[in-house]
Short mmCIF file of C-alpha atoms in Angstrom, two decimals:
data_model
loop_
_atom_site.label_atom_id
_atom_site.label_comp_id
_atom_site.label_asym_id
_atom_site.label_seq_id
_atom_site.Cartn_x
_atom_site.Cartn_y
_atom_site.Cartn_z
CA UNK A 1 17.88 -11.04 8.05
CA UNK A 2 15.01 -8.69 7.43
CA UNK A 3 13.06 -7.95 4.29
CA UNK A 4 10.45 -5.54 3.05
CA UNK A 5 7.85 -5.80 0.30
CA UNK A 6 6.49 -2.95 -1.79
CA UNK A 7 3.49 -3.47 -4.05
CA UNK A 8 2.54 -0.82 -6.57
CA UNK A 9 -0.84 -0.24 -8.19
CA UNK A 10 -3.82 2.11 -8.00
CA UNK A 11 -6.15 -0.90 -8.15
CA UNK A 12 -4.75 -2.05 -4.78
CA UNK A 13 -5.59 1.30 -3.18
CA UNK A 14 -9.14 1.53 -4.53
CA UNK A 15 -9.98 -1.93 -3.22
CA UNK A 16 -10.54 -3.36 -6.69
CA UNK A 17 -7.77 -5.92 -6.36
CA UNK A 18 -6.76 -7.95 -3.32
CA UNK A 19 -3.02 -7.80 -2.86
CA UNK A 20 -2.34 -11.52 -2.94
CA UNK A 21 1.07 -10.88 -4.52
CA UNK A 22 2.57 -9.57 -1.32
CA UNK A 23 1.15 -12.57 0.54
CA UNK A 24 2.87 -14.96 -1.84
CA UNK A 25 6.17 -13.06 -1.68
CA UNK A 26 5.98 -12.89 2.13
CA UNK A 27 5.43 -16.64 2.35
CA UNK A 28 8.43 -17.43 0.17
CA UNK A 29 10.71 -14.97 1.98
CA UNK A 30 9.60 -16.35 5.36
CA UNK A 31 10.48 -19.88 4.25
CA UNK A 32 13.96 -18.66 3.33
CA UNK A 33 14.45 -17.40 6.84
CA UNK A 34 13.73 -13.73 6.20
CA UNK A 35 11.72 -11.75 8.67
CA UNK A 36 9.35 -9.63 6.60
CA UNK A 37 9.10 -6.56 8.73
CA UNK A 38 6.87 -4.36 6.69
CA UNK A 39 4.69 -4.38 3.58
CA UNK A 40 3.79 -1.14 1.85
CA UNK A 41 1.44 -0.43 -1.04
CA UNK A 42 1.43 2.78 -3.07
CA UNK A 43 -0.24 3.86 -6.30
CA UNK A 44 1.18 4.27 -9.80
CA UNK A 45 2.87 7.57 -9.09
CA UNK A 46 6.58 8.20 -9.60
CA UNK A 47 6.95 10.53 -6.63
CA UNK A 48 5.08 8.24 -4.22
CA UNK A 49 7.02 5.17 -5.28
CA UNK A 50 10.33 7.01 -5.14
CA UNK A 51 9.58 8.38 -1.68
CA UNK A 52 8.64 5.02 -0.22
CA UNK A 53 11.66 3.26 -1.77
CA UNK A 54 13.95 5.82 -0.14
CA UNK A 55 12.23 5.31 3.20
CA UNK A 56 12.65 1.56 2.89
CA UNK A 57 16.34 1.86 1.95
CA UNK A 58 16.87 4.05 5.02
CA UNK A 59 15.68 1.14 7.17
CA UNK A 60 18.38 -1.03 5.55
CA UNK A 61 16.61 -4.34 4.93
CA UNK A 62 18.69 -7.07 3.37
CA UNK A 63 16.06 -7.67 0.73
CA UNK A 64 13.45 -5.44 -0.88
CA UNK A 65 10.98 -7.03 -3.27
CA UNK A 66 8.94 -4.61 -5.38
CA UNK A 67 6.01 -5.83 -7.48
CA UNK A 68 3.81 -4.04 -10.01
CA UNK A 69 3.89 -1.26 -12.57
CA UNK A 70 6.25 -2.68 -15.20
CA UNK A 71 3.79 -2.87 -18.10
CA UNK A 72 3.45 -0.82 -21.28
CA UNK A 73 0.84 1.75 -20.19
CA UNK A 74 1.30 5.37 -19.14
CA UNK A 75 0.72 4.51 -15.50
CA UNK A 76 3.42 1.81 -15.38
CA UNK A 77 6.17 3.91 -13.86
CA UNK A 78 7.84 1.66 -11.29
CA UNK A 79 11.16 1.17 -13.11
CA UNK A 80 11.52 4.93 -13.55
CA UNK A 81 10.77 5.49 -9.85
CA UNK A 82 13.31 2.83 -8.83
CA UNK A 83 15.95 4.50 -11.00
CA UNK A 84 15.20 7.93 -9.57
CA UNK A 85 15.18 6.64 -5.99
CA UNK A 86 18.67 5.21 -6.53
CA UNK A 87 19.96 8.25 -8.41
CA UNK A 88 20.45 6.25 -11.61
CA UNK A 89 19.38 6.72 -15.21
CA UNK A 90 17.19 4.30 -17.13
CA UNK A 91 19.24 2.66 -19.87
CA UNK A 92 18.17 0.42 -22.71
CA UNK A 93 18.73 -3.28 -22.13
CA UNK A 94 19.29 -4.54 -25.70
CA UNK A 95 18.84 -8.17 -24.73
CA UNK A 96 15.51 -7.30 -23.07
CA UNK A 97 14.32 -5.43 -26.15
CA UNK A 98 15.01 -8.49 -28.27
CA UNK A 99 12.99 -10.67 -25.93
CA UNK A 100 10.12 -8.18 -25.92
CA UNK A 101 10.19 -8.11 -29.73
CA UNK A 102 10.09 -11.91 -29.88
CA UNK A 103 7.30 -11.98 -27.31
CA UNK A 104 5.00 -9.64 -29.28
CA UNK A 105 5.80 -11.39 -32.53
CA UNK A 106 4.69 -14.62 -30.99
CA UNK A 107 1.46 -13.06 -29.63
CA UNK A 108 0.80 -11.67 -33.10
CA UNK A 109 1.43 -15.02 -34.79
CA UNK A 110 -0.93 -16.67 -32.33
CA UNK A 111 -3.63 -14.12 -33.06
CA UNK A 112 -3.75 -12.38 -29.65
CA UNK A 113 -2.76 -8.96 -30.96
CA UNK A 114 -3.24 -7.14 -34.27
CA UNK A 115 0.07 -5.37 -34.37
CA UNK A 116 3.47 -6.79 -33.36
CA UNK A 117 5.21 -3.40 -33.75
CA UNK A 118 7.41 -2.23 -30.87
CA UNK A 119 5.61 1.02 -30.11
CA UNK A 120 6.75 3.41 -27.39
CA UNK A 121 4.91 1.64 -24.56
CA UNK A 122 6.40 -1.73 -25.44
CA UNK A 123 9.91 -0.35 -25.91
CA UNK A 124 9.68 1.39 -22.52
CA UNK A 125 9.72 -2.01 -20.80
CA UNK A 126 13.28 -2.63 -22.02
CA UNK A 127 14.68 0.27 -20.00
CA UNK A 128 16.20 -0.67 -16.64
CA UNK A 129 18.10 1.34 -14.04
CA UNK A 130 21.79 1.57 -14.99
CA UNK A 131 23.71 -1.34 -13.53
CA UNK A 132 20.63 -3.52 -13.01
CA UNK A 133 20.66 -7.17 -13.95
CA UNK A 134 17.56 -8.10 -16.01
CA UNK A 135 15.32 -10.84 -14.58
CA UNK A 136 13.67 -13.06 -17.14
CA UNK A 137 9.90 -12.97 -17.50
CA UNK A 138 8.90 -16.40 -18.78
CA UNK A 139 5.18 -15.53 -18.70
CA UNK A 140 4.98 -12.03 -20.12
CA UNK A 141 6.72 -9.14 -21.81
CA UNK A 142 8.24 -6.97 -19.09
CA UNK A 143 11.59 -8.05 -17.65
CA UNK A 144 12.27 -7.56 -13.96
CA UNK A 145 15.43 -6.09 -12.45
CA UNK A 146 17.92 -7.01 -9.76
CA UNK A 147 20.02 -4.27 -8.22
CA UNK A 148 22.37 -4.38 -5.27
CA UNK A 149 22.38 -0.96 -3.69
CA UNK A 150 24.10 -0.02 -0.48
CA UNK A 151 23.86 -3.57 0.89
CA UNK A 152 20.20 -3.99 -0.07
CA UNK A 153 19.24 -6.63 -2.62
CA UNK A 154 16.45 -4.99 -4.64
CA UNK A 155 14.21 -7.11 -6.88
CA UNK A 156 11.69 -5.43 -9.17
CA UNK A 157 8.97 -7.80 -10.40
CA UNK A 158 5.83 -7.45 -12.56
CA UNK A 159 2.40 -7.19 -10.97
CA UNK A 160 0.57 -9.86 -12.96
CA UNK A 161 0.49 -12.75 -10.47
CA UNK A 162 1.49 -15.42 -12.97
CA UNK A 163 4.50 -13.41 -14.14
CA UNK A 164 5.48 -12.34 -10.65
CA UNK A 165 5.32 -15.88 -9.26
CA UNK A 166 7.43 -17.37 -12.04
CA UNK A 167 10.04 -14.65 -11.72
CA UNK A 168 10.13 -14.97 -7.94
CA UNK A 169 10.67 -18.73 -8.12
CA UNK A 170 13.13 -18.76 -11.02
CA UNK A 171 15.06 -15.55 -10.61
CA UNK A 172 14.71 -14.23 -7.07
CA UNK A 173 14.78 -17.23 -4.73
CA UNK A 174 17.92 -18.77 -6.27
CA UNK A 175 19.69 -15.50 -5.41
CA UNK A 176 18.61 -15.77 -1.76
CA UNK A 177 20.20 -19.07 -0.80
CA UNK A 178 18.68 -22.29 0.40
CA UNK A 179 15.35 -22.84 2.12
CA UNK A 180 15.72 -22.24 5.80
CA UNK A 181 12.49 -22.15 7.75
CA UNK A 182 9.67 -24.59 7.57
CA UNK A 183 6.34 -24.15 9.23
CA UNK A 184 3.71 -26.35 10.77
CA UNK A 185 0.10 -25.25 11.10
CA UNK A 186 -1.78 -26.69 14.05
CA UNK A 187 -5.11 -26.20 15.72
CA UNK A 188 -4.77 -25.97 19.48
CA UNK A 189 -7.82 -27.11 21.37
CA UNK A 190 -8.18 -24.60 24.13
CA UNK A 191 -11.17 -22.53 25.01
CA UNK A 192 -9.45 -19.29 25.83
CA UNK A 193 -6.62 -17.92 23.76
CA UNK A 194 -5.42 -15.76 26.66
CA UNK A 195 -4.59 -18.88 28.69
CA UNK A 196 -2.23 -19.99 25.97
CA UNK A 197 -0.04 -16.88 26.20
CA UNK A 198 2.26 -17.86 29.12
CA UNK A 199 2.79 -21.30 27.63
CA UNK A 200 3.74 -19.87 24.23
CA UNK A 201 6.26 -17.56 25.83
CA UNK A 202 7.83 -20.46 27.75
CA UNK A 203 8.03 -22.52 24.54
CA UNK A 204 9.74 -19.68 22.69
CA UNK A 205 12.33 -19.45 25.44
CA UNK A 206 13.13 -23.16 25.37
CA UNK A 207 13.14 -23.93 21.65
CA UNK A 208 14.57 -22.38 18.51
CA UNK A 209 11.19 -21.69 16.95
CA UNK A 210 8.88 -18.80 16.16
CA UNK A 211 5.18 -19.14 16.95
CA UNK A 212 2.16 -17.23 15.71
CA UNK A 213 -1.27 -17.73 17.13
CA UNK A 214 -4.54 -16.43 15.80
CA UNK A 215 -8.09 -16.92 17.00
CA UNK A 216 -10.36 -19.07 14.84
CA UNK A 217 -13.73 -17.70 15.84
CA UNK A 218 -14.81 -18.30 19.43
CA UNK A 219 -14.87 -22.04 19.21
CA UNK A 220 -12.57 -24.46 20.92
CA UNK A 221 -9.65 -24.03 18.53
CA UNK A 222 -6.84 -21.56 18.17
CA UNK A 223 -4.68 -21.52 15.06
CA UNK A 224 -0.99 -21.96 15.79
CA UNK A 225 1.90 -21.77 13.36
CA UNK A 226 5.28 -23.02 14.52
CA UNK A 227 8.27 -21.94 12.43
CA UNK A 228 11.56 -23.76 12.84
CA UNK A 229 14.72 -24.63 10.99
CA UNK A 230 13.81 -28.31 10.91
CA UNK A 231 10.95 -30.71 11.62
CA UNK A 232 12.63 -32.09 14.75
CA UNK A 233 12.77 -28.76 16.56
CA UNK A 234 9.14 -28.06 15.67
CA UNK A 235 8.21 -31.53 16.94
CA UNK A 236 10.04 -30.93 20.23
CA UNK A 237 8.26 -27.60 20.74
CA UNK A 238 4.92 -29.23 19.98
CA UNK A 239 5.60 -32.13 22.37
CA UNK A 240 6.52 -29.68 25.12
CA UNK A 241 3.20 -27.87 24.76
CA UNK A 242 1.32 -31.16 24.66
CA UNK A 243 3.05 -32.09 27.90
CA UNK A 244 1.50 -28.95 29.38
CA UNK A 245 -1.99 -30.06 28.41
CA UNK A 246 -2.59 -28.57 24.96
CA UNK A 247 -4.26 -30.87 22.46
CA UNK A 248 -3.29 -30.31 18.83
CA UNK A 249 -4.86 -31.17 15.52
CA UNK A 250 -2.93 -30.89 12.26
CA UNK A 251 -3.59 -28.13 9.75
CA UNK A 252 -6.21 -25.39 9.32
CA UNK B 1 -9.10 14.22 1.01
CA UNK B 2 -6.49 11.53 1.51
CA UNK B 3 -6.49 8.48 3.71
CA UNK B 4 -4.10 5.78 4.85
CA UNK B 5 -4.66 2.24 6.03
CA UNK B 6 -2.53 0.32 8.51
CA UNK B 7 -3.05 -3.40 9.04
CA UNK B 8 -1.35 -5.16 11.93
CA UNK B 9 -0.53 -8.85 12.29
CA UNK B 10 2.40 -11.24 12.07
CA UNK B 11 0.25 -13.63 10.01
CA UNK B 12 0.11 -10.98 7.26
CA UNK B 13 3.90 -10.77 7.12
CA UNK B 14 4.53 -14.52 7.02
CA UNK B 15 2.12 -14.94 4.12
CA UNK B 16 -0.27 -17.10 6.12
CA UNK B 17 -3.15 -14.68 5.74
CA UNK B 18 -4.13 -12.60 2.72
CA UNK B 19 -4.80 -9.04 3.78
CA UNK B 20 -8.33 -8.76 2.47
CA UNK B 21 -9.21 -6.35 5.28
CA UNK B 22 -7.25 -3.50 3.78
CA UNK B 23 -8.90 -4.18 0.40
CA UNK B 24 -12.34 -3.88 1.96
CA UNK B 25 -11.44 -0.72 3.85
CA UNK B 26 -9.84 0.80 0.73
CA UNK B 27 -12.97 0.11 -1.29
CA UNK B 28 -15.26 1.78 1.23
CA UNK B 29 -12.99 4.81 1.65
CA UNK B 30 -12.69 5.22 -2.13
CA UNK B 31 -16.48 5.23 -2.45
CA UNK B 32 -16.63 8.03 0.10
CA UNK B 33 -14.35 10.12 -2.05
CA UNK B 34 -11.13 9.48 -0.17
CA UNK B 35 -7.93 8.91 -2.04
CA UNK B 36 -6.19 6.04 -0.26
CA UNK B 37 -2.58 7.01 -0.77
CA UNK B 38 -0.78 4.28 1.05
CA UNK B 39 -1.37 0.97 2.82
CA UNK B 40 1.11 -0.35 5.33
CA UNK B 41 1.31 -3.67 7.16
CA UNK B 42 3.44 -4.32 10.24
CA UNK B 43 3.66 -7.14 12.76
CA UNK B 44 2.39 -7.39 16.33
CA UNK B 45 5.15 -5.30 17.81
CA UNK B 46 4.57 -2.17 19.87
CA UNK B 47 7.63 -0.33 18.59
CA UNK B 48 6.96 -1.12 14.92
CA UNK B 49 3.31 -0.11 15.14
CA UNK B 50 4.16 3.07 17.05
CA UNK B 51 6.85 4.04 14.53
CA UNK B 52 4.62 3.56 11.53
CA UNK B 53 1.70 5.44 13.12
CA UNK B 54 3.97 8.41 13.75
CA UNK B 55 5.19 8.31 10.15
CA UNK B 56 1.61 8.26 8.90
CA UNK B 57 0.58 11.16 11.16
CA UNK B 58 3.52 13.18 9.80
CA UNK B 59 2.02 12.82 6.33
CA UNK B 60 -1.22 14.36 7.68
CA UNK B 61 -3.93 12.22 6.08
CA UNK B 62 -7.49 13.20 6.91
CA UNK B 63 -8.32 9.63 7.86
CA UNK B 64 -6.23 6.75 9.20
CA UNK B 65 -7.88 3.37 9.58
CA UNK B 66 -5.95 0.80 11.62
CA UNK B 67 -7.05 -2.84 11.75
CA UNK B 68 -5.79 -5.79 13.79
CA UNK B 69 -4.27 -6.62 17.16
CA UNK B 70 -7.13 -5.79 19.54
CA UNK B 71 -7.71 -9.28 20.95
CA UNK B 72 -6.95 -10.84 24.34
CA UNK B 73 -3.59 -12.47 23.61
CA UNK B 74 -0.08 -11.33 24.52
CA UNK B 75 0.63 -10.28 20.93
CA UNK B 76 -2.43 -8.05 20.63
CA UNK B 77 -0.72 -4.74 21.31
CA UNK B 78 -2.23 -2.29 18.83
CA UNK B 79 -4.18 -0.17 21.32
CA UNK B 80 -1.07 0.26 23.46
CA UNK B 81 0.96 1.26 20.41
CA UNK B 82 -1.69 3.79 19.34
CA UNK B 83 -1.69 5.31 22.81
CA UNK B 84 2.10 5.54 22.87
CA UNK B 85 2.27 7.00 19.36
CA UNK B 86 -0.13 9.77 20.46
CA UNK B 87 1.57 10.33 23.80
CA UNK B 88 -1.51 9.21 25.72
CA UNK B 89 -2.13 6.70 28.49
CA UNK B 90 -4.44 3.71 28.21
CA UNK B 91 -7.42 4.20 30.47
CA UNK B 92 -10.19 1.82 31.44
CA UNK B 93 -13.45 2.27 29.52
CA UNK B 94 -16.03 1.09 32.09
CA UNK B 95 -18.79 0.82 29.53
CA UNK B 96 -16.52 -1.34 27.35
CA UNK B 97 -15.67 -3.62 30.26
CA UNK B 98 -19.37 -4.17 30.91
CA UNK B 99 -19.94 -5.14 27.28
CA UNK B 100 -16.95 -7.49 27.32
CA UNK B 101 -18.32 -9.11 30.49
CA UNK B 102 -21.74 -9.56 28.90
CA UNK B 103 -20.13 -10.93 25.76
CA UNK B 104 -18.16 -13.66 27.57
CA UNK B 105 -21.13 -14.52 29.77
CA UNK B 106 -23.15 -15.10 26.64
CA UNK B 107 -20.41 -17.26 25.06
CA UNK B 108 -20.28 -19.26 28.27
CA UNK B 109 -24.06 -19.72 28.39
CA UNK B 110 -23.99 -20.86 24.78
CA UNK B 111 -21.27 -23.39 25.51
CA UNK B 112 -18.46 -21.86 23.48
CA UNK B 113 -16.12 -21.29 26.42
CA UNK B 114 -15.59 -23.01 29.74
CA UNK B 115 -14.90 -19.96 31.83
CA UNK B 116 -16.71 -16.60 31.60
CA UNK B 117 -14.27 -14.96 34.05
CA UNK B 118 -12.73 -11.63 33.02
CA UNK B 119 -9.08 -12.64 33.17
CA UNK B 120 -6.25 -10.23 32.40
CA UNK B 121 -6.32 -10.77 28.64
CA UNK B 122 -10.04 -10.09 28.42
CA UNK B 123 -9.89 -7.05 30.70
CA UNK B 124 -7.06 -5.62 28.58
CA UNK B 125 -9.46 -5.09 25.71
CA UNK B 126 -11.39 -2.50 27.74
CA UNK B 127 -8.42 -0.12 27.87
CA UNK B 128 -8.44 2.64 25.25
CA UNK B 129 -6.18 5.65 24.69
CA UNK B 130 -7.28 8.53 26.91
CA UNK B 131 -9.86 10.67 25.14
CA UNK B 132 -10.80 7.98 22.63
CA UNK B 133 -14.42 7.29 21.81
CA UNK B 134 -15.20 3.54 21.95
CA UNK B 135 -16.54 1.95 18.76
CA UNK B 136 -19.04 -0.83 19.27
CA UNK B 137 -18.11 -4.35 18.23
CA UNK B 138 -21.39 -6.09 17.41
CA UNK B 139 -19.62 -9.31 16.37
CA UNK B 140 -16.95 -9.82 19.00
CA UNK B 141 -15.43 -8.79 22.29
CA UNK B 142 -12.89 -6.06 21.57
CA UNK B 143 -14.19 -2.51 21.15
CA UNK B 144 -12.58 -0.23 18.58
CA UNK B 145 -11.55 3.36 19.15
CA UNK B 146 -12.03 6.70 17.44
CA UNK B 147 -9.57 9.48 18.14
CA UNK B 148 -9.20 12.88 16.54
CA UNK B 149 -5.57 13.84 16.74
CA UNK B 150 -4.00 16.89 15.16
CA UNK B 151 -6.60 17.00 12.39
CA UNK B 152 -6.38 13.26 11.66
CA UNK B 153 -9.43 11.06 12.23
CA UNK B 154 -7.97 7.82 13.58
CA UNK B 155 -10.10 4.66 13.67
CA UNK B 156 -8.79 1.53 15.38
CA UNK B 157 -10.65 -1.63 14.35
CA UNK B 158 -10.33 -5.37 15.13
CA UNK B 159 -8.61 -7.71 12.68
CA UNK B 160 -11.24 -10.45 12.45
CA UNK B 161 -12.91 -9.63 9.12
CA UNK B 162 -16.47 -10.07 10.37
CA UNK B 163 -15.86 -7.73 13.31
CA UNK B 164 -13.88 -5.23 11.26
CA UNK B 165 -16.51 -5.02 8.53
CA UNK B 166 -19.42 -4.49 10.91
CA UNK B 167 -17.52 -1.80 12.80
CA UNK B 168 -16.46 -0.08 9.59
CA UNK B 169 -20.02 0.02 8.28
CA UNK B 170 -21.75 0.95 11.54
CA UNK B 171 -19.22 3.11 13.32
CA UNK B 172 -16.66 4.46 10.87
CA UNK B 173 -18.51 5.31 7.65
CA UNK B 174 -21.27 7.33 9.39
CA UNK B 175 -18.48 9.54 10.75
CA UNK B 176 -17.09 10.18 7.26
CA UNK B 177 -20.10 11.78 5.57
CA UNK B 178 -22.15 10.68 2.62
CA UNK B 179 -21.14 8.41 -0.24
CA UNK B 180 -19.39 10.42 -2.90
CA UNK B 181 -17.77 8.38 -5.63
CA UNK B 182 -19.26 5.59 -7.60
CA UNK B 183 -17.39 3.37 -9.98
CA UNK B 184 -18.11 1.51 -13.18
CA UNK B 185 -16.08 -1.48 -14.27
CA UNK B 186 -15.79 -1.99 -18.00
CA UNK B 187 -13.87 -4.20 -20.36
CA UNK B 188 -12.38 -2.22 -23.22
CA UNK B 189 -11.93 -4.24 -26.38
CA UNK B 190 -8.58 -3.14 -27.67
CA UNK B 191 -5.63 -5.26 -28.58
CA UNK B 192 -2.88 -3.12 -27.17
CA UNK B 193 -3.15 -1.38 -23.84
CA UNK B 194 -0.46 1.12 -24.82
CA UNK B 195 -2.71 2.51 -27.57
CA UNK B 196 -5.34 3.36 -24.98
CA UNK B 197 -3.02 5.65 -23.00
CA UNK B 198 -3.41 8.92 -24.99
CA UNK B 199 -7.18 8.47 -25.11
CA UNK B 200 -7.41 7.95 -21.34
CA UNK B 201 -5.40 11.10 -20.73
CA UNK B 202 -7.69 13.10 -23.01
CA UNK B 203 -10.76 11.71 -21.22
CA UNK B 204 -9.36 12.65 -17.82
CA UNK B 205 -8.81 16.21 -19.03
CA UNK B 206 -12.35 16.58 -20.36
CA UNK B 207 -14.41 14.91 -17.65
CA UNK B 208 -14.56 14.95 -13.87
CA UNK B 209 -13.63 11.28 -13.49
CA UNK B 210 -10.73 9.11 -12.41
CA UNK B 211 -9.80 6.12 -14.53
CA UNK B 212 -7.76 3.01 -13.75
CA UNK B 213 -6.77 0.53 -16.39
CA UNK B 214 -5.27 -2.88 -15.90
CA UNK B 215 -4.34 -5.57 -18.39
CA UNK B 216 -6.48 -8.72 -18.40
CA UNK B 217 -4.00 -11.19 -19.84
CA UNK B 218 -2.94 -10.60 -23.43
CA UNK B 219 -6.36 -11.09 -24.93
CA UNK B 220 -8.49 -8.48 -26.58
CA UNK B 221 -9.73 -6.87 -23.35
CA UNK B 222 -8.37 -4.31 -20.96
CA UNK B 223 -10.04 -3.73 -17.60
CA UNK B 224 -11.13 -0.14 -17.06
CA UNK B 225 -12.60 1.39 -13.93
CA UNK B 226 -14.17 4.82 -14.21
CA UNK B 227 -14.76 6.67 -10.92
CA UNK B 228 -17.09 9.65 -10.90
CA UNK B 229 -19.37 11.60 -8.61
CA UNK B 230 -22.44 10.47 -10.53
CA UNK B 231 -23.58 8.03 -13.19
CA UNK B 232 -24.09 10.78 -15.75
CA UNK B 233 -20.49 11.97 -15.75
CA UNK B 234 -19.25 8.38 -16.00
CA UNK B 235 -21.65 7.82 -18.92
CA UNK B 236 -20.38 10.94 -20.69
CA UNK B 237 -16.76 9.84 -20.29
CA UNK B 238 -17.61 6.39 -21.59
CA UNK B 239 -19.52 7.82 -24.59
CA UNK B 240 -16.56 10.05 -25.42
CA UNK B 241 -14.20 7.06 -25.53
CA UNK B 242 -16.70 5.05 -27.58
CA UNK B 243 -16.79 7.96 -30.05
CA UNK B 244 -13.04 7.47 -30.41
CA UNK B 245 -13.48 3.83 -31.36
CA UNK B 246 -13.25 1.90 -28.07
CA UNK B 247 -15.79 -0.88 -27.66
CA UNK B 248 -16.87 -1.56 -24.06
CA UNK B 249 -18.45 -4.48 -22.29
CA UNK B 250 -19.90 -4.16 -18.81
CA UNK B 251 -18.20 -5.62 -15.75
CA UNK B 252 -15.24 -7.91 -15.16
#
């Protein structure tokens, strides 16, 4: 089960914003048992987004999560690019338009904006690729979209972290089935990461787990993450390594 | 002048580490006048890294910065993947091996490691693609590499942020010429981002600047970044927008 993540936004390519969205999405997909094979970031450009979506679809992931570029401004072009990449038209989602209207009316009532009118930019957000299922945005104006295309589950989410996270939890994850992998972060006390390598490989062969290691400076500790389908298997893998002389501490 | 960034590491794809490295690299490249067109992240897998490097080279950027996977462990395979992608062999860099030896001897003297011996994992770091120029790592063991290939300047840097940053500043940027773009971050007081769009487009047509806008919640402010070759041009663009009724505050 492999997945890809595409984040969209000029601010990510100029270094003005750290792409923590893709980190959050990757974490949630990993927990569900998906292997996130690649993350890509492109700017707010229809042609670029379209090109990279087509490349991703050619690699046939089971899931593609796209985040960013759904807002009301001229450079929010992700939905258009998704539609073009799939050879579909953008069509008005009446139900979405109603929600957008209600959303701006509320902002106006609460004094956040001067004008509740549905101008062109705001209306634009109600257009989704033909055949897409709208995903509810509980935290903002722009709806997301869910499209099954050629065996790939495509989710298009906003870029504002609060909106993206809510939509991922409420609308995306329930469509991906139950939680599958859990992970355990450990610090391995060992003075040379390279000595750990053969032991890790042996552990991987014996147990149904995935293991990542990463150096934590040049001190006595190496960060280890064990992924497994249940706590017991992780515990067995850990005990095996302890039997070979590795000392662990919890967390990092 | 366009550039791409490739970050390598399983921890980036499981959501255990935020990829702040690519943000830092993007920021520095943008300042130098490069347009970072795409960022990609793949795991510690020779085939994946090789594939994505070839795809990037096909797009003919002027600069490709790769970060991550240069360490001593079994899953540090970036240098091998770079070599394979370019059709080159890995060859021993004697000068690098000497520095690695000195580095571990120092760590041993200072009590950080038990064994200063150059085992296989540590020796591995001294192998670079044939023809590559080593890049000095002032903060760690693994050298980086600089390779000109088919018109693309390829820089291979470590993944530990402290090492990557030092190498980027000391070894990469001096090879990319003088600082070119500066940026100014402003908050535009306007209650609807969509109303700003036509004004931004007019400003872009009149002045030699690039502008990014991004919503800051649904309050009265929209984040604006103006990029220009000098302060004066940025100031002129700002004054033009102020003349059209936008109120700015500095920074965000």
